[in-house]
PDB file of C-alpha atoms in Angstrom:
ATOM      1  CA  MET B   1      -0.112  -0.208   0.037  1.00 49.00           C
ATOM      2  CA  LYS B   2       1.573   3.027  -1.233  1.00 49.00           C
ATOM      3  CA  SER B   3       2.125   5.515   2.179  1.00 47.00           C
ATOM      4  CA  ARG B   4       0.718   9.220   2.125  1.00 47.00           C
ATOM      5  CA  PHE B   5       3.622  10.378   3.372  1.00 44.00           C
ATOM      6  CA  ARG B   6       7.221  11.014   2.744  1.00 47.00           C
ATOM      7  CA  VAL B   7      10.157  11.197   5.210  1.00 43.00           C
ATOM      8  CA  ILE B   8      12.464  13.922   4.843  1.00 45.00           C
ATOM      9  CA  SER B   9      15.836  13.584   6.413  1.00 47.00           C
ATOM     10  CA  ASP B  10      18.942  16.003   6.547  1.00 49.00           C
ATOM     11  CA  VAL B  11      22.576  15.461   7.184  1.00 50.00           C
ATOM     12  CA  GLY B  12      24.056  18.331   9.388  1.00 50.00           C
ATOM     13  CA  GLU B  13      27.618  19.336   9.502  1.00 54.00           C
ATOM     14  CA  SER B  14      28.240  17.390  12.317  1.00 52.00           C
ATOM     15  CA  GLY B  15      26.958  13.847  10.503  1.00 54.00           C
ATOM     16  CA  GLU B  16      24.096  13.579  12.535  1.00 51.00           C
ATOM     17  CA  VAL B  17      21.105  12.675  10.652  1.00 46.00           C
ATOM     18  CA  SER B  18      18.056  14.458  12.115  1.00 48.00           C
ATOM     19  CA  ILE B  19      14.844  13.275  13.440  1.00 45.00           C
ATOM     20  CA  PRO B  20      12.481  12.465  10.320  1.00 47.00           C
ATOM     21  CA  ALA B  21       9.862  14.707   9.697  1.00 44.00           C
ATOM     22  CA  MET B  22       6.577  13.519   7.649  1.00 44.00           C
ATOM     23  CA  GLU B  23       4.744  15.994   5.380  1.00 42.00           C
ATOM     24  CA  SER B  24       1.454  15.012   3.902  1.00 44.00           C
ATOM     25  CA  ASP B  25       1.043  15.041   0.252  1.00 45.00           C
ATOM     26  CA  ARG B  26      -2.713  15.370   0.295  1.00 43.00           C
ATOM     27  CA  PRO B  27      -3.254  18.960  -0.945  1.00 42.00           C
ATOM     28  CA  ARG B  28      -4.455  22.041   0.719  1.00 48.00           C
ATOM     29  CA  VAL B  29      -6.724  24.662  -0.074  1.00 41.00           C
ATOM     30  CA  PRO B  30      -4.545  27.645  -0.623  1.00 46.00           C
ATOM     31  CA  ALA B  31      -5.292  30.153   1.724  1.00 48.00           C
ATOM     32  CA  HIS B  32      -6.447  33.179  -0.594  1.00 47.00           C
ATOM     33  CA  LEU B  33      -9.241  31.162  -2.026  1.00 48.00           C
ATOM     34  CA  SER B  34     -10.291  30.212   1.733  1.00 53.00           C
ATOM     35  CA  ASP B  35     -10.727  34.079   2.433  1.00 62.00           C
ATOM     36  CA  GLN B  36     -12.042  34.723  -1.205  1.00 65.00           C
ATOM     37  CA  TRP B  37     -15.029  32.313  -0.476  1.00 68.00           C
ATOM     38  CA  SER B  38     -15.184  33.941   2.958  1.00 76.00           C
ATOM     39  CA  SER B  39     -15.357  37.275   1.277  1.00 81.00           C
ATOM     40  CA  ILE B  40     -18.100  36.314  -0.905  1.00 81.00           C
ATOM     41  CA  GLY B  41     -20.465  34.730   1.769  1.00 84.00           C
ATOM     42  CA  SER B  42     -19.918  37.907   3.568  1.00 90.00           C
ATOM     43  CA  THR B  43     -21.181  40.366   1.140  1.00 90.00           C
ATOM     44  CA  VAL B  44     -23.802  37.967  -0.408  1.00 93.00           C
ATOM     45  CA  GLY B  45     -24.755  37.744   3.768  1.00 94.00           C
ATOM     46  CA  ILE B  46     -24.937  41.388   4.521  1.00 96.00           C
ATOM     47  CA  LEU B  47     -27.121  42.312   1.196  1.00 96.00           C
ATOM     48  CA  LEU B  48     -29.299  39.609   2.115  1.00 97.00           C
ATOM     49  CA  ILE B  49     -29.567  41.165   5.489  1.00 97.00           C
ATOM     50  CA  MET B  50     -29.856  44.578   3.958  1.00 97.00           C
ATOM     51  CA  GLY B  51     -32.921  43.302   1.498  1.00 97.00           C
ATOM     52  CA  ILE B  52     -34.873  41.906   4.874  1.00 97.00           C
ATOM     53  CA  GLY B  53     -34.146  45.256   6.680  1.00 98.00           C
ATOM     54  CA  ALA B  54     -35.248  47.061   3.541  1.00 97.00           C
ATOM     55  CA  LEU B  55     -38.608  45.371   3.638  1.00 97.00           C
ATOM     56  CA  PHE B  56     -39.558  47.862   6.516  1.00 97.00           C
ATOM     57  CA  ILE B  57     -39.222  50.802   4.278  1.00 97.00           C
ATOM     58  CA  ASP B  58     -40.328  49.570   0.647  1.00 97.00           C
ATOM     59  CA  LEU B  59     -43.486  50.863   0.926  1.00 96.00           C
ATOM     60  CA  SER B  60     -42.247  54.494   2.101  1.00 96.00           C
ATOM     61  CA  VAL B  61     -39.457  54.570  -0.609  1.00 96.00           C
ATOM     62  CA  SER B  62     -42.062  53.144  -3.615  1.00 95.00           C
ATOM     63  CA  TRP B  63     -44.424  55.844  -2.482  1.00 95.00           C
ATOM     64  CA  GLY B  64     -41.673  58.805  -2.475  1.00 94.00           C
ATOM     65  CA  LEU B  65     -40.575  57.969  -6.116  1.00 94.00           C
ATOM     66  CA  ASN B  66     -43.633  56.526  -8.063  1.00 90.00           C
ATOM     67  CA  GLN B  67     -46.250  58.667  -6.271  1.00 88.00           C
ATOM     68  CA  GLN B  68     -44.351  61.734  -5.231  1.00 88.00           C
ATOM     69  CA  HIS B  69     -42.121  61.254  -8.287  1.00 87.00           C
ATOM     70  CA  LEU B  70     -39.047  62.419  -5.920  1.00 88.00           C
ATOM     71  CA  LEU B  71     -36.217  61.417  -8.604  1.00 89.00           C
ATOM     72  CA  GLN B  72     -37.986  62.625 -11.730  1.00 87.00           C
ATOM     73  CA  PRO B  73     -34.886  64.913 -12.554  1.00 88.00           C
ATOM     74  CA  ILE B  74     -32.681  62.057 -12.797  1.00 91.00           C
ATOM     75  CA  HIS B  75     -35.365  59.573 -14.857  1.00 91.00           C
ATOM     76  CA  ARG B  76     -33.985  59.623 -18.311  1.00 91.00           C
ATOM     77  CA  THR B  77     -30.349  59.389 -16.316  1.00 91.00           C
ATOM     78  CA  LEU B  78     -31.300  56.046 -15.089  1.00 92.00           C
ATOM     79  CA  GLU B  79     -33.532  54.843 -17.894  1.00 93.00           C
ATOM     80  CA  MET B  80     -29.852  54.430 -19.901  1.00 94.00           C
ATOM     81  CA  ALA B  81     -28.523  52.272 -17.684  1.00 94.00           C
ATOM     82  CA  GLU B  82     -31.580  49.907 -17.858  1.00 94.00           C
ATOM     83  CA  PRO B  83     -30.184  47.892 -20.913  1.00 94.00           C
ATOM     84  CA  PHE B  84     -27.332  46.417 -19.181  1.00 96.00           C
ATOM     85  CA  GLY B  85     -29.860  44.367 -17.039  1.00 95.00           C
ATOM     86  CA  ASP B  86     -31.532  43.346 -19.931  1.00 94.00           C
ATOM     87  CA  PHE B  87     -30.298  39.780 -21.533  1.00 92.00           C
ATOM     88  CA  ALA B  88     -30.672  41.758 -25.094  1.00 94.00           C
ATOM     89  CA  GLY B  89     -28.239  44.408 -24.031  1.00 95.00           C
ATOM     90  CA  VAL B  90     -25.841  41.803 -22.377  1.00 96.00           C
ATOM     91  CA  ILE B  91     -25.586  40.074 -26.232  1.00 96.00           C
ATOM     92  CA  LEU B  92     -24.506  43.660 -27.555  1.00 96.00           C
ATOM     93  CA  VAL B  93     -22.041  43.774 -24.754  1.00 95.00           C
ATOM     94  CA  THR B  94     -20.858  40.858 -25.845  1.00 95.00           C
ATOM     95  CA  ILE B  95     -20.583  41.455 -29.455  1.00 96.00           C
ATOM     96  CA  GLY B  96     -18.829  44.609 -28.836  1.00 95.00           C
ATOM     97  CA  ILE B  97     -16.226  43.033 -26.822  1.00 94.00           C
ATOM     98  CA  GLY B  98     -15.741  40.449 -29.546  1.00 94.00           C
ATOM     99  CA  ILE B  99     -15.164  42.847 -32.141  1.00 95.00           C
ATOM    100  CA  LEU B 100     -13.252  45.441 -30.027  1.00 92.00           C
ATOM    101  CA  LYS B 101     -11.108  42.557 -28.372  1.00 90.00           C
ATOM    102  CA  PRO B 102     -10.464  39.450 -30.418  1.00 90.00           C
ATOM    103  CA  THR B 103      -8.365  38.027 -27.394  1.00 87.00           C
ATOM    104  CA  ALA B 104     -11.348  38.079 -25.471  1.00 86.00           C
ATOM    105  CA  ARG B 105     -13.810  36.031 -27.853  1.00 88.00           C
ATOM    106  CA  ARG B 106     -13.026  32.644 -26.390  1.00 85.00           C
ATOM    107  CA  HIS B 107     -14.305  33.474 -23.091  1.00 85.00           C
ATOM    108  CA  LEU B 108     -17.391  34.908 -24.089  1.00 89.00           C
ATOM    109  CA  PRO B 109     -19.667  31.978 -24.111  1.00 89.00           C
ATOM    110  CA  LEU B 110     -18.748  31.561 -20.596  1.00 86.00           C
ATOM    111  CA  LEU B 111     -19.472  35.142 -19.971  1.00 90.00           C
ATOM    112  CA  LEU B 112     -22.764  34.782 -21.699  1.00 93.00           C
ATOM    113  CA  LEU B 113     -23.649  31.383 -19.421  1.00 92.00           C
ATOM    114  CA  GLY B 114     -22.654  33.154 -16.049  1.00 91.00           C
ATOM    115  CA  VAL B 115     -25.158  36.320 -16.789  1.00 95.00           C
ATOM    116  CA  ALA B 116     -27.544  34.094 -17.918  1.00 95.00           C
ATOM    117  CA  THR B 117     -27.244  31.921 -14.885  1.00 94.00           C
ATOM    118  CA  ALA B 118     -27.801  34.831 -12.713  1.00 96.00           C
ATOM    119  CA  GLY B 119     -30.435  36.382 -14.463  1.00 96.00           C
ATOM    120  CA  LEU B 120     -32.665  32.783 -14.058  1.00 96.00           C
ATOM    121  CA  THR B 121     -31.855  32.282 -10.616  1.00 96.00           C
ATOM    122  CA  ALA B 122     -33.631  35.307  -9.989  1.00 97.00           C
ATOM    123  CA  ASP B 123     -36.500  34.200 -12.479  1.00 95.00           C
ATOM    124  CA  VAL B 124     -36.845  31.202 -10.361  1.00 95.00           C
ATOM    125  CA  PHE B 125     -37.669  32.759  -7.253  1.00 95.00           C
ATOM    126  CA  LYS B 126     -40.328  35.158  -9.320  1.00 93.00           C
ATOM    127  CA  MET B 127     -42.207  31.734 -10.122  1.00 92.00           C
ATOM    128  CA  LEU B 128     -41.661  30.835  -6.635  1.00 93.00           C
ATOM    129  CA  VAL B 129     -42.987  34.089  -4.875  1.00 93.00           C
ATOM    130  CA  GLY B 130     -45.806  36.400  -5.676  1.00 94.00           C
ATOM    131  CA  ARG B 131     -45.408  40.043  -4.977  1.00 95.00           C
ATOM    132  CA  VAL B 132     -47.298  42.888  -6.472  1.00 95.00           C
ATOM    133  CA  ARG B 133     -45.091  45.320  -8.585  1.00 96.00           C
ATOM    134  CA  PRO B 134     -45.381  48.967  -7.237  1.00 95.00           C
ATOM    135  CA  THR B 135     -46.626  50.078 -10.240  1.00 93.00           C
ATOM    136  CA  ASN B 136     -49.484  47.845 -10.483  1.00 92.00           C
ATOM    137  CA  LEU B 137     -50.453  48.518  -6.402  1.00 91.00           C
ATOM    138  CA  ASP B 138     -53.475  49.425  -5.425  1.00 90.00           C
ATOM    139  CA  TRP B 139     -52.478  51.949  -2.512  1.00 90.00           C
ATOM    140  CA  SER B 140     -55.738  52.541  -1.212  1.00 88.00           C
ATOM    141  CA  VAL B 141     -56.155  49.255   0.120  1.00 90.00           C
ATOM    142  CA  VAL B 142     -52.096  48.587   1.270  1.00 91.00           C
ATOM    143  CA  ARG B 143     -51.910  48.617   4.949  1.00 91.00           C
ATOM    144  CA  THR B 144     -48.161  47.049   5.437  1.00 94.00           C
ATOM    145  CA  VAL B 145     -45.533  45.522   3.531  1.00 95.00           C
ATOM    146  CA  GLY B 146     -47.163  41.849   4.189  1.00 93.00           C
ATOM    147  CA  ASP B 147     -50.013  43.090   1.616  1.00 94.00           C
ATOM    148  CA  THR B 148     -47.706  43.436  -1.271  1.00 94.00           C
ATOM    149  CA  PHE B 149     -46.967  39.830  -0.834  1.00 94.00           C
ATOM    150  CA  THR B 150     -49.373  37.503  -3.064  1.00 90.00           C
ATOM    151  CA  GLY B 151     -48.510  34.044  -2.325  1.00 87.00           C
ATOM    152  CA  TRP B 152     -46.972  31.186  -4.068  1.00 89.00           C
ATOM    153  CA  LEU B 153     -46.839  30.551  -7.776  1.00 87.00           C
ATOM    154  CA  PRO B 154     -47.627  33.596  -9.310  1.00 84.00           C
ATOM    155  CA  PHE B 155     -46.868  32.231 -12.578  1.00 77.00           C
ATOM    156  CA  ILE B 156     -50.292  30.500 -12.429  1.00 74.00           C
ATOM    157  CA  HIS B 157     -52.268  33.322 -11.557  1.00 73.00           C
ATOM    158  CA  GLY B 158     -51.383  37.075 -11.759  1.00 72.00           C
ATOM    159  CA  GLY B 159     -48.264  37.074 -14.124  1.00 80.00           C
ATOM    160  CA  TRP B 160     -46.225  39.627 -14.859  1.00 85.00           C
ATOM    161  CA  LYS B 161     -47.780  42.070 -12.517  1.00 89.00           C
ATOM    162  CA  HIS B 162     -47.249  39.758  -9.516  1.00 91.00           C
ATOM    163  CA  GLN B 163     -43.641  39.002 -10.041  1.00 92.00           C
ATOM    164  CA  SER B 164     -41.916  41.704  -8.331  1.00 94.00           C
ATOM    165  CA  PHE B 165     -39.632  39.535  -6.055  1.00 96.00           C
ATOM    166  CA  PRO B 166     -36.880  39.553  -6.596  1.00 97.00           C
ATOM    167  CA  SER B 167     -35.754  41.880  -9.465  1.00 97.00           C
ATOM    168  CA  ALA B 168     -33.951  39.851 -12.237  1.00 97.00           C
ATOM    169  CA  HIS B 169     -32.447  42.964 -14.056  1.00 97.00           C
ATOM    170  CA  THR B 170     -30.434  43.666 -10.900  1.00 98.00           C
ATOM    171  CA  ALA B 171     -29.675  40.166 -10.668  1.00 98.00           C
ATOM    172  CA  THR B 172     -28.258  40.307 -14.552  1.00 98.00           C
ATOM    173  CA  ALA B 173     -26.503  43.433 -14.182  1.00 98.00           C
ATOM    174  CA  TRP B 174     -24.847  42.805 -11.358  1.00 97.00           C
ATOM    175  CA  GLY B 175     -23.787  39.197 -12.670  1.00 96.00           C
ATOM    176  CA  LEU B 176     -22.285  40.986 -16.167  1.00 96.00           C
ATOM    177  CA  ALA B 177     -20.633  43.832 -13.982  1.00 96.00           C
ATOM    178  CA  MET B 178     -18.628  40.764 -11.877  1.00 93.00           C
ATOM    179  CA  LEU B 179     -17.402  38.637 -15.056  1.00 92.00           C
ATOM    180  CA  LEU B 180     -16.770  42.376 -16.918  1.00 93.00           C
ATOM    181  CA  VAL B 181     -14.720  43.153 -13.689  1.00 91.00           C
ATOM    182  CA  ARG B 182     -12.537  39.825 -13.904  1.00 87.00           C
ATOM    183  CA  MET B 183     -12.285  40.328 -17.283  1.00 87.00           C
ATOM    184  CA  PHE B 184     -11.460  43.911 -17.256  1.00 89.00           C
ATOM    185  CA  PRO B 185     -10.163  45.295 -13.715  1.00 89.00           C
ATOM    186  CA  ARG B 186      -9.755  48.696 -14.731  1.00 91.00           C
ATOM    187  CA  GLY B 187     -13.627  48.673 -15.212  1.00 92.00           C
ATOM    188  CA  LYS B 188     -13.674  47.702 -11.526  1.00 91.00           C
ATOM    189  CA  TRP B 189     -15.546  50.761 -10.359  1.00 95.00           C
ATOM    190  CA  PHE B 190     -17.413  51.716 -13.533  1.00 96.00           C
ATOM    191  CA  PHE B 191     -19.044  48.039 -13.632  1.00 96.00           C
ATOM    192  CA  PRO B 192     -20.698  48.054 -10.327  1.00 96.00           C
ATOM    193  CA  VAL B 193     -21.712  51.766 -10.543  1.00 97.00           C
ATOM    194  CA  VAL B 194     -24.006  50.987 -13.836  1.00 97.00           C
ATOM    195  CA  ALA B 195     -25.214  47.509 -12.138  1.00 97.00           C
ATOM    196  CA  PHE B 196     -26.009  50.240  -9.008  1.00 97.00           C
ATOM    197  CA  CYS B 197     -27.777  52.494 -11.584  1.00 96.00           C
ATOM    198  CA  VAL B 198     -29.938  49.366 -13.294  1.00 97.00           C
ATOM    199  CA  GLY B 199     -30.889  48.439  -9.884  1.00 97.00           C
ATOM    200  CA  PHE B 200     -31.925  51.941  -8.883  1.00 96.00           C
ATOM    201  CA  GLN B 201     -33.665  52.519 -12.203  1.00 96.00           C
ATOM    202  CA  ARG B 202     -36.502  49.607 -11.316  1.00 97.00           C
ATOM    203  CA  VAL B 203     -36.984  51.090  -8.300  1.00 97.00           C
ATOM    204  CA  GLU B 204     -37.457  54.370  -9.281  1.00 95.00           C
ATOM    205  CA  THR B 205     -39.842  53.065 -12.470  1.00 94.00           C
ATOM    206  CA  GLY B 206     -42.366  51.191  -9.799  1.00 94.00           C
ATOM    207  CA  SER B 207     -41.243  47.818 -11.457  1.00 95.00           C
ATOM    208  CA  HIS B 208     -39.915  46.903  -8.129  1.00 97.00           C
ATOM    209  CA  PHE B 209     -39.654  47.686  -4.072  1.00 98.00           C
ATOM    210  CA  LEU B 210     -36.178  48.336  -2.978  1.00 98.00           C
ATOM    211  CA  SER B 211     -35.752  45.004  -1.303  1.00 98.00           C
ATOM    212  CA  ASP B 212     -36.371  43.295  -4.562  1.00 98.00           C
ATOM    213  CA  ALA B 213     -33.453  44.909  -5.771  1.00 98.00           C
ATOM    214  CA  ILE B 214     -31.138  44.570  -2.764  1.00 98.00           C
ATOM    215  CA  PHE B 215     -32.170  40.543  -3.077  1.00 98.00           C
ATOM    216  CA  GLY B 216     -31.212  40.817  -6.877  1.00 98.00           C
ATOM    217  CA  THR B 217     -27.922  42.347  -6.419  1.00 98.00           C
ATOM    218  CA  ALA B 218     -27.174  39.571  -3.790  1.00 98.00           C
ATOM    219  CA  ILE B 219     -28.099  36.834  -6.531  1.00 97.00           C
ATOM    220  CA  GLY B 220     -26.435  38.439  -8.984  1.00 97.00           C
ATOM    221  CA  ILE B 221     -23.157  38.774  -6.931  1.00 95.00           C
ATOM    222  CA  GLY B 222     -23.551  35.509  -5.575  1.00 94.00           C
ATOM    223  CA  VAL B 223     -24.107  33.225  -8.418  1.00 94.00           C
ATOM    224  CA  SER B 224     -21.582  35.406 -11.011  1.00 91.00           C
ATOM    225  CA  CYS B 225     -18.698  34.790  -8.245  1.00 87.00           C
ATOM    226  CA  VAL B 226     -19.963  31.062  -7.735  1.00 86.00           C
ATOM    227  CA  TRP B 227     -19.541  30.615 -11.200  1.00 82.00           C
ATOM    228  CA  LEU B 228     -15.910  31.758 -11.438  1.00 81.00           C
ATOM    229  CA  LYS B 229     -14.655  29.488  -8.548  1.00 77.00           C
ATOM    230  CA  THR B 230     -16.448  26.094  -9.082  1.00 69.00           C
ATOM    231  CA  PRO B 231     -13.923  23.890 -10.468  1.00 64.00           C
ATOM    232  CA  LEU B 232     -15.542  23.738 -13.525  1.00 58.00           C
ATOM    233  CA  PHE B 233     -14.916  26.885 -14.697  1.00 57.00           C
ATOM    234  CA  GLY B 234     -11.766  27.495 -12.429  1.00 53.00           C
ATOM    235  CA  ASP B 235      -9.405  28.458 -15.574  1.00 50.00           C
ATOM    236  CA  PHE B 236     -11.866  31.083 -16.753  1.00 54.00           C
ATOM    237  CA  LEU B 237      -9.396  33.906 -17.541  1.00 53.00           C
ATOM    238  CA  PRO B 238      -6.436  32.342 -16.667  1.00 44.00           C
ATOM    239  CA  VAL B 239      -4.339  35.111 -16.815  1.00 41.00           C
ATOM    240  CA  THR B 240      -6.717  36.711 -14.560  1.00 43.00           C
ATOM    241  CA  ALA B 241      -7.657  39.489 -16.963  1.00 44.00           C
ATOM    242  CA  ILE B 242      -7.639  39.835 -20.605  1.00 48.00           C
ATOM    243  CA  GLU B 243      -6.700  43.844 -20.259  1.00 48.00           C
ATOM    244  CA  ARG B 244      -3.768  44.392 -18.467  1.00 50.00           C
ATOM    245  CA  ASP B 245      -1.628  47.395 -18.195  1.00 42.00           C
ATOM    246  CA  GLU B 246       1.248  45.667 -20.142  1.00 40.00           C
ATOM    247  CA  PHE B 247      -1.417  45.773 -23.226  1.00 41.00           C
ATOM    248  CA  ASP B 248      -0.681  49.616 -23.906  1.00 41.00           C
ATOM    249  CA  GLY B 249       1.728  49.819 -26.444  1.00 41.00           C
ATOM    250  CA  GLY B 250       1.768  45.893 -26.916  1.00 43.00           C
ATOM    251  CA  ASN B 251       2.130  44.344 -30.038  1.00 46.00           C
ATOM    252  CA  PRO B 252      -0.556  44.579 -32.964  1.00 42.00           C
ATOM    253  CA  ASN B 253      -2.456  41.986 -32.592  1.00 47.00           C
ATOM    254  CA  GLY B 254      -3.220  42.674 -28.711  1.00 44.00           C
ATOM    255  CA  GLU B 255      -1.346  39.272 -27.323  1.00 48.00           C
ATOM    256  CA  HIS B 256      -0.025  39.860 -24.370  1.00 45.00           C
ATOM    257  CA  ARG B 257       3.986  38.800 -24.159  1.00 47.00           C
ATOM    258  CA  ASN B 258       5.668  38.314 -20.835  1.00 48.00           C
ATOM    259  CA  PRO B 259       8.865  39.782 -20.820  1.00 44.00           C
ATOM    260  CA  SER B 260      10.491  36.971 -18.399  1.00 47.00           C
ATOM    261  CA  ASP B 261       9.533  34.432 -20.724  1.00 48.00           C
ATOM    262  CA  LYS B 262      10.115  34.474 -24.473  1.00 43.00           C
ATOM    263  CA  SER B 263       8.035  31.399 -25.136  1.00 44.00           C
ATOM    264  CA  SER B 264       4.858  32.856 -23.653  1.00 41.00           C
ATOM    265  CA  VAL B 265       2.233  34.206 -25.872  1.00 39.00           C
ATOM    266  CA  GLY B 266      -0.994  35.981 -24.642  1.00 41.00           C
ATOM    267  CA  GLY B 267      -0.107  36.209 -21.269  1.00 41.00           C
ATOM    268  CA  GLU B 268       0.505  32.491 -20.725  1.00 42.00           C
ATOM    269  CA  SER B 269       4.032  31.217 -19.552  1.00 40.00           C
ATOM    270  CA  SER B 270       5.431  27.492 -21.205  1.00 37.00           C
ATOM    271  CA  ALA B 271       5.422  26.604 -17.805  1.00 40.00           C
ATOM    272  CA  GLY B 272       1.080  26.703 -17.122  1.00 38.00           C
TER     273      GLY B 272
END
């Protein structure tokens, strides 16, 4: 039977053999990966708590935004962000990346699948939990936030008007934002800001309550991060990003060559 341990011995200057040490060959989870999972879990957990807390102010926020139109001056600005959370918009973004950054094309199918997974996860909850959208809410009969929920399986009765929880647009936008940040780190602030505007737009237009957008954010971030960390897609963007500072002034084909390894092409060394 093959031993799982190996003996490590060392002969000192005096000629004495040191006490044998045993080192396990079993692979260990790198500390930084463990920290990343912990960070993802903490972020999603905080968002879920925020979503629960937002339930207590959902009616007040929706009344102010949808009935009093408090943010009407920035309505059109928010509207411009909405396509970022629509799958048709996601496809346009993907096509644009493929045209402008040919080296990214091999990663685009995974990008689309990851974003679709985030949006469809939110859609599953929409099919299970019924909630009236603010724009369809009869404010004359609503007294508590519980009155906005209409029971289970809203796709059977009520249709779109009863599918407010959670926001699939927001989940899609955050899923896309997180994956784009992985591909293009220099957009680490821009993409999340656009995703935030998508969620804000859904609340401002009365399509969703504030809590719906927050829960959608949690789904988008959680699903996209899990998507990138799973073993099946662990090699997604192996050089961490397609866009690096080294690309500036690089070769005309857009390929990154590591100065320390002449045999490396596209940022991947011959050593793997």
